[in-house]
Tab-separated table of C-alpha atoms and ligand atoms in Angstrom:
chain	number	residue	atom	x	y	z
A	1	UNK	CA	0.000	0.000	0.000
A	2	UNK	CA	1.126	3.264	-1.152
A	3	UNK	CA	0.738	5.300	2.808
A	4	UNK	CA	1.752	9.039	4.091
A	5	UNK	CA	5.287	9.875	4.773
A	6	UNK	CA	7.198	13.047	5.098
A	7	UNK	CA	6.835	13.910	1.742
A	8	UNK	CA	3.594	12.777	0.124
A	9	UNK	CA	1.312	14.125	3.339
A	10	UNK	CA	-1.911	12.303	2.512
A	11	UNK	CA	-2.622	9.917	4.985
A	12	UNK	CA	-5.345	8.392	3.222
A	13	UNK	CA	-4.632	4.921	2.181
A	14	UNK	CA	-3.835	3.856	-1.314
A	15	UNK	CA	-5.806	1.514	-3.796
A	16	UNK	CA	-3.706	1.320	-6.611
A	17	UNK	CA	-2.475	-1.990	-6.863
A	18	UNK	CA	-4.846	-3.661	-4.787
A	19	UNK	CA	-5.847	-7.173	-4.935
A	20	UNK	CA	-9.659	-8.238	-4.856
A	21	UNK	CA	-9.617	-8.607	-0.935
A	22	UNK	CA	-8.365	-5.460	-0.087
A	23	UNK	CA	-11.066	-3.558	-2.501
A	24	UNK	CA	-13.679	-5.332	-1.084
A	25	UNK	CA	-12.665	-4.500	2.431
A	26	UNK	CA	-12.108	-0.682	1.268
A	27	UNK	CA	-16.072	-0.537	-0.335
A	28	UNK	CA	-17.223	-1.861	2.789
A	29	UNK	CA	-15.457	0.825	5.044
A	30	UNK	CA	-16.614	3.442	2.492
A	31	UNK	CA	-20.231	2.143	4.085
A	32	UNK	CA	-21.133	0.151	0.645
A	33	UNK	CA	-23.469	-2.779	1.545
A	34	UNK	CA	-22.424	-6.198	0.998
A	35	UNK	CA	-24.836	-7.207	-1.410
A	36	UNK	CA	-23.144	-4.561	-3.576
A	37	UNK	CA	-19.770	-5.024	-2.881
A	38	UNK	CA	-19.048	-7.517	-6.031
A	39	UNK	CA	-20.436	-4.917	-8.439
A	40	UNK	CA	-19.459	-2.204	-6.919
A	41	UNK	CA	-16.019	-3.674	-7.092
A	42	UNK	CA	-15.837	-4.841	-10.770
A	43	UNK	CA	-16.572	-1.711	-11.740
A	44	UNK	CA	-13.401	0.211	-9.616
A	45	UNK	CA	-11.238	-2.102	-11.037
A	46	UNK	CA	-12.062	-1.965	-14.146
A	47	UNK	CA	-11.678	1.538	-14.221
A	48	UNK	CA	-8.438	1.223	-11.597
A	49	UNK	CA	-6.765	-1.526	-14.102
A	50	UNK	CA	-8.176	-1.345	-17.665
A	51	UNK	CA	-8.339	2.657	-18.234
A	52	UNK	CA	-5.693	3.765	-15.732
A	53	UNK	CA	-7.590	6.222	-13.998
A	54	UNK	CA	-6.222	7.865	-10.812
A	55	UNK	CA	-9.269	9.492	-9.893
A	56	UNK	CA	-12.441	8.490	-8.051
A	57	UNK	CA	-14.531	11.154	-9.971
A	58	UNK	CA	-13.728	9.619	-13.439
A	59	UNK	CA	-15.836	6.164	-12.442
A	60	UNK	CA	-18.539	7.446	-14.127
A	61	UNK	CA	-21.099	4.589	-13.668
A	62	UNK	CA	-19.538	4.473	-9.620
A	63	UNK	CA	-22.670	6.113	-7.889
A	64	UNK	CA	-21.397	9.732	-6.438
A	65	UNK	CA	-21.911	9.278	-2.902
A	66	UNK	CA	-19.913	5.989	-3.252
A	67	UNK	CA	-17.035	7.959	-5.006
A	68	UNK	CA	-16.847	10.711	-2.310
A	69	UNK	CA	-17.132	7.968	0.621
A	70	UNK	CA	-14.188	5.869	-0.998
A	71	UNK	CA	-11.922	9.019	-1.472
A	72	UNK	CA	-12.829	9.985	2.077
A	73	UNK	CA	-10.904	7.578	3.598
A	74	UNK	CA	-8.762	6.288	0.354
A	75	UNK	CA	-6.499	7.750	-2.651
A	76	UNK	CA	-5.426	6.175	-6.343
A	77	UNK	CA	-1.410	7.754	-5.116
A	78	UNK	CA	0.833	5.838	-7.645
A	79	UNK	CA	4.276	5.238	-6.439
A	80	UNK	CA	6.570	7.417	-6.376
A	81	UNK	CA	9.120	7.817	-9.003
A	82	UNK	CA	12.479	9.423	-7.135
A	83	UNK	CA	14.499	9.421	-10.309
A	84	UNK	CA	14.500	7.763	-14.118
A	85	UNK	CA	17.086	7.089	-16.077
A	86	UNK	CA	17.398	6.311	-19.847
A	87	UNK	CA	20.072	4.344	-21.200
A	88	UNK	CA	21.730	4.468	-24.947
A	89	UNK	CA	19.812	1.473	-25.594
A	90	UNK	CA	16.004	2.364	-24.909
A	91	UNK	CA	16.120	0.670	-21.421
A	92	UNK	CA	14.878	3.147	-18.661
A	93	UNK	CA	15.119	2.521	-14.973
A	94	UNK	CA	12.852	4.229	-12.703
A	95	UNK	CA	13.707	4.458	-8.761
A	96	UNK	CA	10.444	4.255	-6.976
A	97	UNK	CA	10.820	5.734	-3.440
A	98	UNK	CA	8.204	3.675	-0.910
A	99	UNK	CA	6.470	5.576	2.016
A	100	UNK	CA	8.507	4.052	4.221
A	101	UNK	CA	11.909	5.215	2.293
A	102	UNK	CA	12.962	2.585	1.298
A	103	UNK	CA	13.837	2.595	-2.611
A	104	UNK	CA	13.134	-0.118	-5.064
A	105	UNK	CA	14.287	-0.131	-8.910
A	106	UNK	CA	12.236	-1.527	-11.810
A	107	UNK	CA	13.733	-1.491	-15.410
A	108	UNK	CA	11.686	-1.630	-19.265
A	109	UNK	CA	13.609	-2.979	-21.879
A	110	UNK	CA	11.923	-2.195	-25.211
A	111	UNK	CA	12.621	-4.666	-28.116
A	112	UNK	CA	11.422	-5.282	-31.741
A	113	UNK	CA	7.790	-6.149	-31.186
A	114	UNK	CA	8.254	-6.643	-27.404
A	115	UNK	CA	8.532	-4.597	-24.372
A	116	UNK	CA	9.648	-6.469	-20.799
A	117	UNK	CA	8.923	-4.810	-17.536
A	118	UNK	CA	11.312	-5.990	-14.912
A	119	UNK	CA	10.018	-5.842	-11.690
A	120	UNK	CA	11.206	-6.275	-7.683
A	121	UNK	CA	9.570	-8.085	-5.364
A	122	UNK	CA	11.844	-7.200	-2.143
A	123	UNK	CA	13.823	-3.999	-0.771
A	124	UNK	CA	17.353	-5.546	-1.436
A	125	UNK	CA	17.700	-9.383	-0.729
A	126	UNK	CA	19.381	-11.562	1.658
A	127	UNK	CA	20.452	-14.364	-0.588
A	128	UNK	CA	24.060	-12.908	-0.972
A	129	UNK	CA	24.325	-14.643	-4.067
A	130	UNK	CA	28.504	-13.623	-5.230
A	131	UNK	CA	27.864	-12.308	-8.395
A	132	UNK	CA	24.670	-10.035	-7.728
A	133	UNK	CA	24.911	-6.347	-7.007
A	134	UNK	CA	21.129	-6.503	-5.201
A	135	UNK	CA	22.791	-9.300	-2.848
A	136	UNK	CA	25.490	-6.772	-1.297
A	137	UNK	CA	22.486	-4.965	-0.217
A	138	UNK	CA	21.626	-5.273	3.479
A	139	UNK	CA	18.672	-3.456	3.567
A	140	UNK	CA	15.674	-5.967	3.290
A	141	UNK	CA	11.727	-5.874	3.689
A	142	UNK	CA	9.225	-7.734	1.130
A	143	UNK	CA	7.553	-5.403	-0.535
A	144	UNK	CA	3.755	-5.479	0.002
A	145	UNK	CA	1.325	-6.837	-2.988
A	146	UNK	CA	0.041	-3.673	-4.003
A	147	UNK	CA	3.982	-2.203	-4.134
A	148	UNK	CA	4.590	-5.214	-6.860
A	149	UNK	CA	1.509	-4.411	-8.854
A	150	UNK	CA	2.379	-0.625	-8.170
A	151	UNK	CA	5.315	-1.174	-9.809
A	152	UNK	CA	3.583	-2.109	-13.496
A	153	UNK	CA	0.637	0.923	-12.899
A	154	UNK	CA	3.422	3.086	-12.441
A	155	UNK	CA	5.541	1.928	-15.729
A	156	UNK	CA	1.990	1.938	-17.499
A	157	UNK	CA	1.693	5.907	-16.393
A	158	UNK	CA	5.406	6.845	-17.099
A	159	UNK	CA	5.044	5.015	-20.831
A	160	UNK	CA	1.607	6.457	-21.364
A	161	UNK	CA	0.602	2.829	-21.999
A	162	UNK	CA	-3.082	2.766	-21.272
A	163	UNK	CA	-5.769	1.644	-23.599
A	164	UNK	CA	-6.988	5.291	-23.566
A	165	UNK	CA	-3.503	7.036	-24.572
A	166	UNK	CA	-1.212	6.502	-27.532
A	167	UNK	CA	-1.518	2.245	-26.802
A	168	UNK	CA	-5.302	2.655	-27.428
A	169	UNK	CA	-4.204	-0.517	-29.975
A	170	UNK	CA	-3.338	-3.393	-27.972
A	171	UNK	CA	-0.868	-4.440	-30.722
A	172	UNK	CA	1.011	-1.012	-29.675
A	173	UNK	CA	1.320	-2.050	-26.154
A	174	UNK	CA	4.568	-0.775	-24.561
A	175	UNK	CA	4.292	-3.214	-21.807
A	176	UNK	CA	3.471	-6.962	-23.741
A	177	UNK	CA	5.965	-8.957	-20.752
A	178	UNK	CA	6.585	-8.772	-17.101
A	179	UNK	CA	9.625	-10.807	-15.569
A	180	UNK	CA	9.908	-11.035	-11.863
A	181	UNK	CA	14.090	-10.296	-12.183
A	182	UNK	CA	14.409	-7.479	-10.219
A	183	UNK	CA	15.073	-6.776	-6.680
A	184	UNK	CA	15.152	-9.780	-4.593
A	185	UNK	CA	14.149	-13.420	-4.487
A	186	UNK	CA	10.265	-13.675	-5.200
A	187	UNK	CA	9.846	-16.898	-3.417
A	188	UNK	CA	11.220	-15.315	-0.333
A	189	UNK	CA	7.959	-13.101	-0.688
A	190	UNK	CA	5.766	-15.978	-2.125
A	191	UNK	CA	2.120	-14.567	-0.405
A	192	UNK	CA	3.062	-11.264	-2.095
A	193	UNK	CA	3.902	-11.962	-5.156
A	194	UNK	CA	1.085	-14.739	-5.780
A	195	UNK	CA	-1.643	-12.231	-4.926
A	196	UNK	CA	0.557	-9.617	-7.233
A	197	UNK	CA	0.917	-11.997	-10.406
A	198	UNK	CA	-3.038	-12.554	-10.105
A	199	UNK	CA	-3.959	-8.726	-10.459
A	200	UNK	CA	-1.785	-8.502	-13.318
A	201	UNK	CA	-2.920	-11.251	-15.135
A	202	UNK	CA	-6.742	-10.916	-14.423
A	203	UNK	CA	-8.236	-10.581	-17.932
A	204	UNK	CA	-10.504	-7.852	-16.729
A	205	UNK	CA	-7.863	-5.282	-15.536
A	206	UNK	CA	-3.757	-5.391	-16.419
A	207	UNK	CA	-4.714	-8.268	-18.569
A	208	UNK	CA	-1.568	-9.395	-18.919
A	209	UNK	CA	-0.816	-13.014	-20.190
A	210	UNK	CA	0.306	-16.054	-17.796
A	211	UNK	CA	2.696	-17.156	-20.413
A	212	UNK	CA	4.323	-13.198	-21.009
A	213	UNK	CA	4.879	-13.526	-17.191
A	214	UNK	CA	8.067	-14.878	-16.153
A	215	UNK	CA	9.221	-15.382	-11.903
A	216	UNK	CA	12.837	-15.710	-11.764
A	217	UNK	CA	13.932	-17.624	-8.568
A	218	UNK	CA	17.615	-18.745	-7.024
A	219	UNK	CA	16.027	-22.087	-6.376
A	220	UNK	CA	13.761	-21.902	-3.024
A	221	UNK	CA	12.690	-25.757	-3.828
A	222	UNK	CA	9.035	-25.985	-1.739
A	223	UNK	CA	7.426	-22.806	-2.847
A	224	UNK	CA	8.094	-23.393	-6.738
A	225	UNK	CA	5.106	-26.026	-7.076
A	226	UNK	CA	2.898	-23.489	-5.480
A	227	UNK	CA	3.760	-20.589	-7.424
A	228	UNK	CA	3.336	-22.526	-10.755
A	229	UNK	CA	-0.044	-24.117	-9.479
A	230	UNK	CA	-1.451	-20.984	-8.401
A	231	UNK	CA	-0.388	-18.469	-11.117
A	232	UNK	CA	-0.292	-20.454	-14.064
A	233	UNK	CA	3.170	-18.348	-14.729
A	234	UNK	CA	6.487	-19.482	-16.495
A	235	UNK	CA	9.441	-20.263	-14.427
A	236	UNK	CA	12.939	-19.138	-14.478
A	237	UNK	CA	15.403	-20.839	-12.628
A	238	UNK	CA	19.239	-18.935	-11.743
A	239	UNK	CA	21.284	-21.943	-12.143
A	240	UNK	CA	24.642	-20.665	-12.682
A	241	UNK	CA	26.408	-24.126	-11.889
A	242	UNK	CA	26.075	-27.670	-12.543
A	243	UNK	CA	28.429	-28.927	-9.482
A	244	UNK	CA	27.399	-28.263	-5.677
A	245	UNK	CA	30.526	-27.365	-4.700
A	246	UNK	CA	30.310	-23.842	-7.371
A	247	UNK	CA	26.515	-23.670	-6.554
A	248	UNK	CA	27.446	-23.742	-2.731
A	249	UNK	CA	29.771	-21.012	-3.513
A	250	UNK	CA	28.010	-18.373	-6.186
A	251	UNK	CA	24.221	-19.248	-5.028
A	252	UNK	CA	24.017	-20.069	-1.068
A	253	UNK	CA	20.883	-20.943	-0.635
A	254	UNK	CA	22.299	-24.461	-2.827
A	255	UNK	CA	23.379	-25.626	0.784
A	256	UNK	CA	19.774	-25.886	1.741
A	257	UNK	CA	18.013	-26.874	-1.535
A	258	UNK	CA	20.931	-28.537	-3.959
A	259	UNK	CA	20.730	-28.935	-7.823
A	260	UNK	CA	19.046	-32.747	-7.489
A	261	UNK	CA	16.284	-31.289	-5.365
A	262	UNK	CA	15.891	-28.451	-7.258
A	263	UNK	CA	16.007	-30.209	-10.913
A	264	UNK	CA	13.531	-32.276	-9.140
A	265	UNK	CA	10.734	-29.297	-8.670
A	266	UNK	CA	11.514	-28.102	-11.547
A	267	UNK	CA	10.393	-31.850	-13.153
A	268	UNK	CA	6.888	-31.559	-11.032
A	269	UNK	CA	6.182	-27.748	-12.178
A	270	UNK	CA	2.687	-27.725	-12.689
A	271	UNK	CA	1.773	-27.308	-16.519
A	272	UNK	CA	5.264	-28.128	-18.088
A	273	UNK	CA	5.449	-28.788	-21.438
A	274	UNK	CA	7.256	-28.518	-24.907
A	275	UNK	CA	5.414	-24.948	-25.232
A	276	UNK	CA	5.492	-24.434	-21.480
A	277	UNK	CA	9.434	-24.786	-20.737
A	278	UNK	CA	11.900	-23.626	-17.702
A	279	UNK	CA	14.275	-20.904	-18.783
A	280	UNK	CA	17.477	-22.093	-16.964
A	281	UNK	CA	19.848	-19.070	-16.446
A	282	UNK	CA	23.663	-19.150	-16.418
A	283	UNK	CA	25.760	-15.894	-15.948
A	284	UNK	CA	28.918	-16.365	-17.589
A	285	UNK	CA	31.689	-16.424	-15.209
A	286	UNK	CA	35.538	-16.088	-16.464
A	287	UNK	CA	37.524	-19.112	-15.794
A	288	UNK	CA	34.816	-20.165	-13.217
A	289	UNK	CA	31.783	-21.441	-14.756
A	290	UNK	CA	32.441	-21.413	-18.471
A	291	UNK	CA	34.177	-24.394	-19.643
A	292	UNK	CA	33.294	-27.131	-22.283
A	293	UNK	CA	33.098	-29.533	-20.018
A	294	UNK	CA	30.544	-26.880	-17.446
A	295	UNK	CA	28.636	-26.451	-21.142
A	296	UNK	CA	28.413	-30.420	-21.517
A	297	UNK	CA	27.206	-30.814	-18.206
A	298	UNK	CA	24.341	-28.698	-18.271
A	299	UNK	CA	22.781	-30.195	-21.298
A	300	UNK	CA	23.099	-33.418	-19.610
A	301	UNK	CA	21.447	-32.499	-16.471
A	302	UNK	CA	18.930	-31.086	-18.298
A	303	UNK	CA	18.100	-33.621	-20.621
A	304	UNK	CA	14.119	-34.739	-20.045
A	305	UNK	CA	13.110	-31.140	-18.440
A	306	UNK	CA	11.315	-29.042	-21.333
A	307	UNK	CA	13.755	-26.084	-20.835
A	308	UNK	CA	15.437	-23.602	-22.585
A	309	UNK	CA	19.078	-22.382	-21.869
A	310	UNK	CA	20.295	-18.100	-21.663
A	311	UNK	CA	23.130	-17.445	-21.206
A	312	UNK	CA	23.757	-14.154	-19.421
A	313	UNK	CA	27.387	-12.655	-19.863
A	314	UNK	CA	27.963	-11.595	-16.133
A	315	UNK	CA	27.200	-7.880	-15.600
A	316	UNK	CA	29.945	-5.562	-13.511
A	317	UNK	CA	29.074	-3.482	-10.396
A	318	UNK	CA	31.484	-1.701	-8.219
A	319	UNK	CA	33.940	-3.896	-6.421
A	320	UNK	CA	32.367	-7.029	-8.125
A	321	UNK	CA	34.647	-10.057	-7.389
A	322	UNK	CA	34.450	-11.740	-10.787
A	323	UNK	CA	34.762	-10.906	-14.519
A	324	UNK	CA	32.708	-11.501	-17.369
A	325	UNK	CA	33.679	-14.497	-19.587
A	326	UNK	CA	35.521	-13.692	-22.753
A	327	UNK	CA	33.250	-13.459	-25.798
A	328	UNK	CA	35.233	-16.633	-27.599
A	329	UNK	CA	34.512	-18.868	-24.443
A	330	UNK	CA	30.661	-17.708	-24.901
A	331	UNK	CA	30.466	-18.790	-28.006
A	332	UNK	CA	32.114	-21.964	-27.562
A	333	UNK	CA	29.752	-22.472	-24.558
A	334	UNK	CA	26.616	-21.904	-26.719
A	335	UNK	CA	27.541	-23.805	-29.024
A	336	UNK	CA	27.415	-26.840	-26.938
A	337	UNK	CA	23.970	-25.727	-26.029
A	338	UNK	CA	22.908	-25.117	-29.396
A	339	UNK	CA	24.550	-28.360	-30.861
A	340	UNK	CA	22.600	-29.747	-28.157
A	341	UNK	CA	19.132	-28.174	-29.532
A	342	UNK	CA	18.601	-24.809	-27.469
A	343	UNK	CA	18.087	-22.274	-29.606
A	344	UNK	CA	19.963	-18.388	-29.294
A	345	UNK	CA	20.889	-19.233	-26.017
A	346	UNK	CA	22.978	-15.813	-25.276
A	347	UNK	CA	21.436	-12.656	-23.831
A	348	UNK	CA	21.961	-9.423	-24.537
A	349	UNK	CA	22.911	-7.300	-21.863
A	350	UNK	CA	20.532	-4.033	-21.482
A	351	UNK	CA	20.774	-0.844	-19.946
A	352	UNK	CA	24.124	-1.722	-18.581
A	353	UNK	CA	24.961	2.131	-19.012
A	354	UNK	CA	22.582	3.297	-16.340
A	355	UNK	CA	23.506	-0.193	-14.139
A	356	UNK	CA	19.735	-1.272	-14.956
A	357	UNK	CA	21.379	-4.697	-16.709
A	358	UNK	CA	20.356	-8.245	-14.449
A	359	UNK	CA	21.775	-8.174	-11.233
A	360	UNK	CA	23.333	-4.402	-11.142
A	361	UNK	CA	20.496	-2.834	-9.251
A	362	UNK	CA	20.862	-1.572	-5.812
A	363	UNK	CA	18.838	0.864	-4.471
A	364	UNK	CA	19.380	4.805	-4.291
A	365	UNK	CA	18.669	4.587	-0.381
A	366	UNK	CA	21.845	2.632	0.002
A	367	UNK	CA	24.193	4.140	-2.244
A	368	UNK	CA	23.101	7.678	-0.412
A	369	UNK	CA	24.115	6.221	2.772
A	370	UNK	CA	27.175	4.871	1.390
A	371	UNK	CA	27.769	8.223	0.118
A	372	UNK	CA	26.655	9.979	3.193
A	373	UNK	CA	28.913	7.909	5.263
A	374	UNK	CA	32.424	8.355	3.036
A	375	UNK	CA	31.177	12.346	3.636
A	376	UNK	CA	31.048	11.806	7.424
A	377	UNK	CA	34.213	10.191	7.234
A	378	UNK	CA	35.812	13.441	5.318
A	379	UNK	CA	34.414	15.507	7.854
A	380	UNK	CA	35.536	13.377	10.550
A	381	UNK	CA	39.268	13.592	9.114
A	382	UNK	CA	39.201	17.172	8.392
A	383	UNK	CA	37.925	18.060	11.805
A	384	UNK	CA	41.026	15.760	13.497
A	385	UNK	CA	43.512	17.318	11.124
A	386	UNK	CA	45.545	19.326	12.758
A	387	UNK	CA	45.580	23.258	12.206
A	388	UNK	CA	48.247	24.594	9.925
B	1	LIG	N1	16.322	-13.423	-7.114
B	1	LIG	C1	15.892	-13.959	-8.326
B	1	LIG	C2	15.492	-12.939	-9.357
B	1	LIG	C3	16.364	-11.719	-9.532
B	1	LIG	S1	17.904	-11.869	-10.287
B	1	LIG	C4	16.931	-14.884	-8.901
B	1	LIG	O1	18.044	-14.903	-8.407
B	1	LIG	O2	16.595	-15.636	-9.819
B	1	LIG	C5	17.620	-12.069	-12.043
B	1	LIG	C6	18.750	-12.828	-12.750
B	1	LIG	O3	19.951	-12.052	-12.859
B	1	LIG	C7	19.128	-14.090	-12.016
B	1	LIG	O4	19.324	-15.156	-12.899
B	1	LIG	C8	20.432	-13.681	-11.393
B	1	LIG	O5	21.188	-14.795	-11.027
B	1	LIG	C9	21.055	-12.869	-12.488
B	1	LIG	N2	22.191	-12.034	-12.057
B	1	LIG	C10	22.457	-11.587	-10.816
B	1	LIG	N3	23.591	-10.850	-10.819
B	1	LIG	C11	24.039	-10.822	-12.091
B	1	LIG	C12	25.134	-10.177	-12.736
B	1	LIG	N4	25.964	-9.401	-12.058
B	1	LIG	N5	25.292	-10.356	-14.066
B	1	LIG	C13	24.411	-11.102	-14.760
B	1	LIG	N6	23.337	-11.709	-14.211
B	1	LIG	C14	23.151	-11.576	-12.888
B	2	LIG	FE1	19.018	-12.307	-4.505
B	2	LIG	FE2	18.619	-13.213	-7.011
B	2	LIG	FE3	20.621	-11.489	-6.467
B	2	LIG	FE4	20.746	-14.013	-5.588
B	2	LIG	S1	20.735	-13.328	-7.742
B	2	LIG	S2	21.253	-12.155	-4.393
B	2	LIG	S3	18.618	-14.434	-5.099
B	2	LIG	S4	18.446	-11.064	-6.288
């Protein structure tokens, strides 16, 4: 929920982003009887998810003295953007400052007849996976349903991608893919982002398709049947090694769920098939991950799981302990995959200009206290410094 804070002083509570339960609950507080609840309620979202509106007076066919009661006591605040940035490439990250301030990042990456909407699902994350930027972040809270959904109204605004502006054609649609790849590990926030992946992909609001929505997850082995049995969404699955000793190592959370258990989920996900496969992610690691031999042994574990294989040439952040693999080892490495039958295996790194690429986003709030602290430090040393 979008609430007050210092700097956005309404203290009503927000409804954008809300799931079904939590509109119901707000039309009953606005004194709307129950037998009218369900209508009542089809009709806000409609307006709330399929037009875009951020205004209780422009529900038309909402009776008036329902209108005023809801906006008594709620508002349609979106969140709020503390800074965008545009990269060389057409990727644009927007920083989206929460009421508590804490700051979350969420990237679009426009492509020929495509556009992808990466979203976060926590404040930081405290998988400490080696390689990710967002794992060196302390800083931790799940982010609330209606802060994940928030997250897609808010690109929708920003692009002007409503039915009613310029993407009044649904075949101009700036927004045609969400993947849950942003901040944090989704299945750490499994509630949240369940009830989040269900308002986007109701047909009668965001309307976004179950198979254009993709939840990228480290490997937390019991939630994964639930997710997939209860959204209906595709599954991504960091991988990143095919021995338990590396996994240990670059993803920790191996120790607790290892790659036999994990394949093994992955094997059960509810609805797999041929045109339903796991994307299995591998960031290319110099002289640590990316040898024939590493190649040959992922299409072998693989074999017998519909799946499909990308490559991700490891992205750089500040102090990052590892380097990407040279662009002759990637090629031998897909290769192997592509000899093996995965198709274009190697992804293109976006936005890596503006840090917006997969795993280089860490939020504003930290870097500022980073900042502020090396400042403090200065000060410190200049005050001790003794007088010429
Ligand atoms: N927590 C989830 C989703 C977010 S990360 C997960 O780990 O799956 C999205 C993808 O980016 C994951 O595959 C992650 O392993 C990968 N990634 C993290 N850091 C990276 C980096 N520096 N370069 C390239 N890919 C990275
Ligand atoms: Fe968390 Fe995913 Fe980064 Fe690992 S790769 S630290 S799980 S966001």
């Amino acid at each position: 929920m979008v609430e007050a804070s210092a700097d956005n002083p309404d203290t009503r509570q927000s409804l954008c982003g809300a799931d079904i339960a939590t509109l119901d609950d707000a039309l009953r507080q606005a004194g709307v009887p129950d037998k009218q609840v369900k209508m009542r309620r089809q009709q806000i979202w409609s307006w709330l998810y399929t037009h875009g509106v951020n205004d209780f007076d422009a529900m038309h066919n909402v009776a008036k003295a329902v209108r005023a009661g809801l906006a008594e006591k709620f508002s349609l605040a979106r969140l709020r953007v503390g800074d965008a940035q545009y990269s060389d490439d057409g990727t644009r990250k927007w920083l989206f400052r929460l009421h508590d301030g804490h700051e979350i990042e969420t990237v679009y990456i426009p492509e020929a007849g495509r556009g992808t909407l990466c979203i976060s699902s926590q404040v930081g994350c405290t998988l400490a996976c080696r390689f990710c930027h967002t794992g060196t972040q302390r800083l931790v809270r799940n982010l609330t349903a209606a802060e994940i959904t928030g997250q897609l109204v808010a690109a929708r605004d920003a692009l002007d991608d409503w039915p009613t502006g310029s993407a009044s054609n649904s075949d101009a649609r700036k927004i045609t893919n969400v993947v849950m790849m942003g901040m944090g590990e989704p299945l750490y926030n499994t509630d949240n982002v369940i009830a989040a992946l269900n308002v986007m992909s109701d047909g009668d609001g965001l309307a976004l398709s179950r198979r254009r929505i993709t939840l990228s997850t480290s490997g937390v082995v019991p939630d994964i049947a639930r997710v997939g049995g209860e959204t209906g969404v595709m599954l991504a699955i960091s991988l990143h090694a095919v021995r338990d000793d590396l996994r240990d190592e670059l993803v920790p959370l191996n120790k607790k769920y290892p790659i036999a258990d994990l394949l093994d989920a992955c094997r059960a996900y509810p609805g797999l098939s041929n045109a339903r496969r796991i994307t299995f992610e591998y960031v290319m690691l110099k002289d640590v991950n990316d040898t024939d031999a590493d190649a040959r042994e992922l299409v072998r574990l693989l074999a017998g799981i519909p799946a499909k294989i990308n490559l991700i040439p490891f992205n750089p952040w500040p102090g990052s302990p590892y380097v990407c693999a040279d662009w002759p080892r990637i090629e031998a490495f897909a290769d192997i995959v592509n000899r093996a039958g995965y198709a274009s295996p190697v992804r293109t790194p976006r936005g890596r200009d503006i840090m917006a690429a997969c795993g280089q986003l860490k939020s504003q709030s930290v870097k500022e206290t980073a900042a502020a602290k090396k400042m403090a430090e200065l000060a410190a040393r200049k005050l001790q410094r003794p007088v010429a």
